[in-house]
Amino acid sequence: CSAINACETSNGGCSAKAECRRTTPGSRACICNAGYTGDGIVCIEINPCLENNGGCDRNAECTQTGPNQAVCNCLKGYSGDGKRCTYISLCSQNNGGCSEFAICNDTELTERTCTCKPNYIGDGFKCRGNIFQELLRNSNTSRFYFQLEAFSIKDITGPGPFTLFVPHTDILNTDPRVKDWIAKGVMAQVLRHHMVGCANLLYNDLTTITNITSLHGDLIHVRYSQNSVVLNDKAEIILSDAVGTNGVIHVINQILVP
């Protein structure tokens, strides 16, 4: 007589995920393989994520990759190896995408608010100061700023409101009359003729009026024709409505002569 091997056929009736072990002749024990749990007849894959989030950080996602195996990945808004995740402040990098003149505040995961600093206006992503400051920040208007500085014209640093009609930088750099006006001592009057006080006139406002008075004291004729605003029948507004805290800037393609 020979001993019967209970594991010889069909894995002894054990689960395919179990090991059949001979005990006594004709008997066997079923032991679930590593990564599985059960009585050996039925073996179920162990999901480590079901207990204590698989050892991952509470701000991480546990993903089962195999029997009793898992990986940890930090949730959006956090960084780390998954076992330990730390909050990423959106405001800590590049001011959270807010303007350099704005305050960035973290509100919740992956969210932040941008608020313009005092003495600036805008949506937080773009913030503007007074129109005198804004002239320098824009290459289209910076030459006008330097001209104002050269002649110590500070009118538009006040509370306003003001409306500026600024000849494009290229025009001020190339118009030969500028040198003549400077030589004759009248450049300051020319510059003030591009400023309007006590009025914050947006482009739409300009389409409905015919005359305005500059800080120099002369009238500026305004005409709206063929979807364009033209000043003194020559200078067309080519860029409009750059709004600052104390007024608005429009860029024109000609110099206004008083």
Short mmCIF file of C-alpha atoms in Angstrom, two decimals:
data_model
loop_
_atom_site.label_atom_id
_atom_site.label_comp_id
_atom_site.label_asym_id
_atom_site.label_seq_id
_atom_site.Cartn_x
_atom_site.Cartn_y
_atom_site.Cartn_z
CA CYS A 1 0.00 0.00 0.00
CA SER A 2 1.17 3.56 -0.73
CA ALA A 3 0.10 6.81 0.92
CA ILE A 4 -2.45 8.85 -1.00
CA ASN A 5 -1.16 12.32 -2.00
CA ALA A 6 -4.17 14.55 -1.44
CA CYS A 7 -2.48 17.43 -3.36
CA GLU A 8 -1.77 15.39 -6.48
CA THR A 9 -4.81 16.33 -8.46
CA SER A 10 -6.59 19.70 -8.83
CA ASN A 11 -4.24 21.24 -6.28
CA GLY A 12 -5.99 19.15 -3.65
CA GLY A 13 -9.14 21.20 -4.02
CA CYS A 14 -7.32 24.28 -2.80
CA SER A 15 -7.65 27.65 -4.44
CA ALA A 16 -5.45 28.32 -7.45
CA LYS A 17 -4.03 31.13 -5.30
CA ALA A 18 -3.12 28.73 -2.51
CA GLU A 19 -0.46 26.16 -1.76
CA CYS A 20 -1.59 22.59 -1.07
CA ARG A 21 0.49 20.98 1.67
CA ARG A 22 0.40 17.25 2.49
CA THR A 23 -0.13 16.58 6.15
CA THR A 24 -1.00 12.92 6.85
CA PRO A 25 -1.70 10.28 4.21
CA GLY A 26 -4.83 11.30 2.35
CA SER A 27 -4.99 14.68 4.07
CA ARG A 28 -3.75 18.15 3.16
CA ALA A 29 -3.83 21.79 4.25
CA CYS A 30 -4.52 24.76 1.97
CA ILE A 31 -2.47 27.91 2.63
CA CYS A 32 -3.22 31.11 0.70
CA ASN A 33 -0.25 32.55 -1.18
CA ALA A 34 1.42 35.76 -0.06
CA GLY A 35 -0.78 38.74 -0.87
CA TYR A 36 -3.96 36.72 -0.50
CA THR A 37 -6.23 35.94 2.43
CA GLY A 38 -8.83 33.25 3.08
CA ASP A 39 -9.25 29.67 4.20
CA GLY A 40 -7.15 28.23 1.40
CA ILE A 41 -10.17 26.90 -0.44
CA VAL A 42 -11.12 30.46 -1.29
CA CYS A 43 -8.33 33.05 -1.44
CA ILE A 44 -9.02 36.71 -2.02
CA GLU A 45 -6.43 39.26 -3.11
CA ILE A 46 -5.49 41.59 -0.26
CA ASN A 47 -6.11 45.27 -1.06
CA PRO A 48 -3.80 47.21 1.28
CA CYS A 49 -5.61 50.46 0.45
CA LEU A 50 -8.63 49.31 2.45
CA GLU A 51 -6.77 49.65 5.74
CA ASN A 52 -5.18 52.89 6.93
CA ASN A 53 -5.12 54.17 3.32
CA GLY A 54 -2.39 51.63 2.57
CA GLY A 55 0.10 53.56 4.67
CA CYS A 56 -0.21 56.57 2.38
CA ASP A 57 -0.50 60.13 3.64
CA ARG A 58 -4.05 61.29 4.30
CA ASN A 59 -3.56 63.77 1.46
CA ALA A 60 -2.56 61.01 -0.96
CA GLU A 61 -4.40 58.51 -3.10
CA CYS A 62 -3.68 54.83 -2.56
CA THR A 63 -3.85 52.70 -5.70
CA GLN A 64 -3.66 48.91 -5.59
CA THR A 65 -1.13 47.54 -8.08
CA GLY A 66 -1.20 43.84 -7.16
CA PRO A 67 -1.81 41.40 -4.30
CA ASN A 68 -1.09 43.37 -1.11
CA GLN A 69 0.78 45.92 -3.22
CA ALA A 70 -0.04 49.59 -3.73
CA VAL A 71 1.44 52.94 -4.68
CA CYS A 72 0.82 56.30 -3.03
CA ASN A 73 0.39 59.50 -5.04
CA CYS A 74 -0.07 62.91 -3.46
CA LEU A 75 -3.34 64.60 -4.32
CA LYS A 76 -3.48 67.69 -6.52
CA GLY A 77 -2.22 70.65 -4.57
CA TYR A 78 0.25 68.57 -2.58
CA SER A 79 3.80 67.36 -3.20
CA GLY A 80 5.84 64.50 -1.76
CA ASP A 81 6.46 60.79 -2.14
CA GLY A 82 2.89 59.79 -1.27
CA LYS A 83 3.87 58.55 2.14
CA ARG A 84 4.24 62.15 3.16
CA CYS A 85 2.55 64.99 1.30
CA THR A 86 2.86 68.70 1.96
CA TYR A 87 0.57 71.47 0.76
CA ILE A 88 1.77 73.48 -2.23
CA SER A 89 1.02 77.18 -1.82
CA LEU A 90 -0.05 78.53 -5.20
CA CYS A 91 1.05 81.95 -4.04
CA SER A 92 4.60 80.79 -3.31
CA GLN A 93 5.53 80.63 -6.99
CA ASN A 94 5.35 83.64 -9.31
CA ASN A 95 2.89 85.29 -6.92
CA GLY A 96 0.33 82.68 -7.94
CA GLY A 97 0.02 84.20 -11.40
CA CYS A 98 -1.31 87.44 -9.90
CA SER A 99 -0.04 90.84 -10.93
CA GLU A 100 3.19 92.00 -9.30
CA PHE A 101 1.02 94.79 -7.86
CA ALA A 102 -1.48 92.35 -6.34
CA ILE A 103 -1.74 90.33 -3.14
CA CYS A 104 -2.13 86.57 -3.64
CA ASN A 105 -4.10 84.64 -1.01
CA ASP A 106 -4.44 80.87 -0.87
CA THR A 107 -8.09 80.06 -0.25
CA GLU A 108 -8.44 76.29 -0.66
CA LEU A 109 -6.84 73.45 -2.55
CA THR A 110 -5.77 74.54 -6.03
CA GLU A 111 -7.51 77.88 -5.49
CA ARG A 112 -6.29 81.41 -4.75
CA THR A 113 -7.49 84.96 -5.01
CA CYS A 114 -5.65 87.94 -6.50
CA THR A 115 -6.41 91.39 -5.10
CA CYS A 116 -4.78 94.58 -6.30
CA LYS A 117 -2.73 96.37 -3.66
CA PRO A 118 -3.88 99.72 -2.25
CA ASN A 119 -3.58 102.55 -4.79
CA TYR A 120 -3.97 100.09 -7.67
CA ILE A 121 -7.07 99.00 -9.57
CA GLY A 122 -7.82 95.94 -11.70
CA ASP A 123 -8.88 92.34 -11.46
CA GLY A 124 -5.81 91.16 -9.55
CA PHE A 125 -4.23 89.61 -12.61
CA LYS A 126 -3.68 93.03 -14.12
CA CYS A 127 -3.37 95.96 -11.74
CA ARG A 128 -2.80 99.59 -12.68
CA GLY A 129 -1.60 102.54 -10.60
CA ASN A 130 -2.08 106.17 -11.47
CA ILE A 131 -1.82 107.12 -15.13
CA PHE A 132 1.55 108.81 -14.63
CA GLN A 133 3.01 105.47 -13.46
CA GLU A 134 1.25 103.58 -16.24
CA LEU A 135 2.82 105.73 -18.95
CA LEU A 136 6.25 104.38 -18.04
CA ARG A 137 5.15 100.74 -17.92
CA ASN A 138 3.94 100.72 -21.52
CA SER A 139 6.43 101.09 -24.37
CA ASN A 140 3.72 102.74 -26.47
CA THR A 141 3.53 105.64 -24.01
CA SER A 142 6.90 105.66 -22.22
CA ARG A 143 8.35 108.44 -24.39
CA PHE A 144 5.53 110.76 -23.32
CA TYR A 145 6.40 109.95 -19.69
CA PHE A 146 10.04 110.94 -20.20
CA GLN A 147 8.95 114.19 -21.85
CA LEU A 148 6.75 115.01 -18.84
CA GLU A 149 9.66 114.25 -16.53
CA ALA A 150 12.03 116.40 -18.57
CA PHE A 151 9.75 119.40 -18.20
CA SER A 152 8.72 118.61 -14.59
CA ILE A 153 5.04 118.35 -15.52
CA LYS A 154 3.36 116.64 -12.57
CA ASP A 155 -0.29 117.61 -13.13
CA ILE A 156 -1.44 114.03 -13.68
CA THR A 157 0.07 112.69 -10.45
CA GLY A 158 -2.84 114.28 -8.58
CA PRO A 159 -6.17 112.64 -7.73
CA GLY A 160 -7.75 113.60 -11.04
CA PRO A 161 -9.65 112.37 -12.84
CA PHE A 162 -7.71 113.01 -16.04
CA THR A 163 -7.98 111.93 -19.66
CA LEU A 164 -4.72 111.63 -21.59
CA PHE A 165 -4.28 111.54 -25.34
CA VAL A 166 -0.75 110.22 -25.71
CA PRO A 167 1.10 110.30 -29.03
CA HIS A 168 2.63 106.89 -29.71
CA THR A 169 6.30 106.63 -28.71
CA ASP A 170 7.33 106.21 -32.35
CA ILE A 171 5.64 109.49 -33.26
CA LEU A 172 7.35 111.44 -30.49
CA ASN A 173 10.69 109.93 -31.49
CA THR A 174 10.41 110.75 -35.18
CA ASP A 175 8.37 113.95 -35.53
CA PRO A 176 10.95 116.69 -36.38
CA ARG A 177 8.76 119.36 -34.82
CA VAL A 178 9.54 118.07 -31.32
CA LYS A 179 13.11 119.38 -31.42
CA ASP A 180 11.86 122.75 -32.67
CA TRP A 181 9.29 123.03 -29.86
CA ILE A 182 11.92 122.16 -27.28
CA ALA A 183 14.32 124.74 -28.74
CA LYS A 184 11.59 127.39 -28.69
CA GLY A 185 10.57 126.54 -25.12
CA VAL A 186 6.99 125.59 -25.98
CA MET A 187 7.15 121.80 -25.51
CA ALA A 188 5.50 121.99 -22.09
CA GLN A 189 2.46 123.71 -23.63
CA VAL A 190 2.28 121.07 -26.34
CA LEU A 191 2.36 118.29 -23.74
CA ARG A 192 -0.37 119.89 -21.62
CA HIS A 193 -2.54 120.15 -24.72
CA HIS A 194 -2.79 116.34 -24.57
CA MET A 195 -4.29 116.38 -21.08
CA VAL A 196 -7.88 116.94 -20.01
CA GLY A 197 -8.69 117.59 -16.36
CA CYS A 198 -11.75 116.77 -14.25
CA ALA A 199 -12.88 114.08 -16.69
CA ASN A 200 -12.47 110.36 -17.04
CA LEU A 201 -13.49 110.01 -20.68
CA LEU A 202 -13.61 106.47 -21.99
CA TYR A 203 -13.71 105.71 -25.69
CA ASN A 204 -17.49 105.38 -25.70
CA ASP A 205 -17.81 108.79 -24.02
CA LEU A 206 -15.69 110.37 -26.74
CA THR A 207 -18.03 109.12 -29.46
CA THR A 208 -20.79 111.39 -28.15
CA ILE A 209 -19.00 114.71 -27.56
CA THR A 210 -17.58 117.31 -29.94
CA ASN A 211 -15.23 119.49 -27.90
CA ILE A 212 -13.14 119.24 -24.74
CA THR A 213 -10.71 121.68 -23.14
CA SER A 214 -7.11 120.69 -22.52
CA LEU A 215 -5.04 121.67 -19.48
CA HIS A 216 -3.29 124.12 -21.78
CA GLY A 217 -6.63 125.90 -22.15
CA ASP A 218 -7.30 125.26 -25.85
CA LEU A 219 -10.18 123.28 -27.28
CA ILE A 220 -9.70 119.78 -28.69
CA HIS A 221 -12.23 119.00 -31.40
CA VAL A 222 -13.59 115.45 -31.23
CA ARG A 223 -15.19 113.67 -34.17
CA TYR A 224 -16.50 110.12 -34.38
CA SER A 225 -16.52 108.81 -37.93
CA GLN A 226 -16.28 105.38 -39.56
CA ASN A 227 -15.88 103.67 -36.20
CA SER A 228 -12.92 105.88 -35.25
CA VAL A 229 -12.47 108.76 -32.85
CA VAL A 230 -10.41 111.56 -34.45
CA LEU A 231 -9.04 114.59 -32.60
CA ASN A 232 -8.57 117.94 -34.31
CA ASP A 233 -9.38 116.19 -37.62
CA LYS A 234 -5.93 114.54 -37.67
CA ALA A 235 -5.07 112.37 -34.68
CA GLU A 236 -6.84 109.01 -34.49
CA ILE A 237 -7.15 107.01 -31.29
CA ILE A 238 -5.36 103.71 -31.98
CA LEU A 239 -5.33 102.25 -28.45
CA SER A 240 -7.92 103.14 -25.86
CA ASP A 241 -9.21 102.83 -22.32
CA ALA A 242 -6.04 102.09 -20.32
CA VAL A 243 -7.70 102.90 -17.01
CA GLY A 244 -5.63 103.95 -13.99
CA THR A 245 -6.58 105.02 -10.48
CA ASN A 246 -6.84 108.68 -11.46
CA GLY A 247 -7.86 108.61 -15.09
CA VAL A 248 -7.62 106.99 -18.49
CA ILE A 249 -5.03 106.87 -21.28
CA HIS A 250 -5.72 106.81 -25.02
CA VAL A 251 -2.90 106.40 -27.55
CA ILE A 252 -3.08 108.53 -30.70
CA ASN A 253 -1.15 108.45 -33.98
CA GLN A 254 -0.40 112.18 -34.26
CA ILE A 255 0.73 114.99 -32.00
CA LEU A 256 -1.96 117.51 -31.05
CA VAL A 257 -0.81 121.06 -31.68
CA PRO A 258 -2.43 123.85 -29.62
#
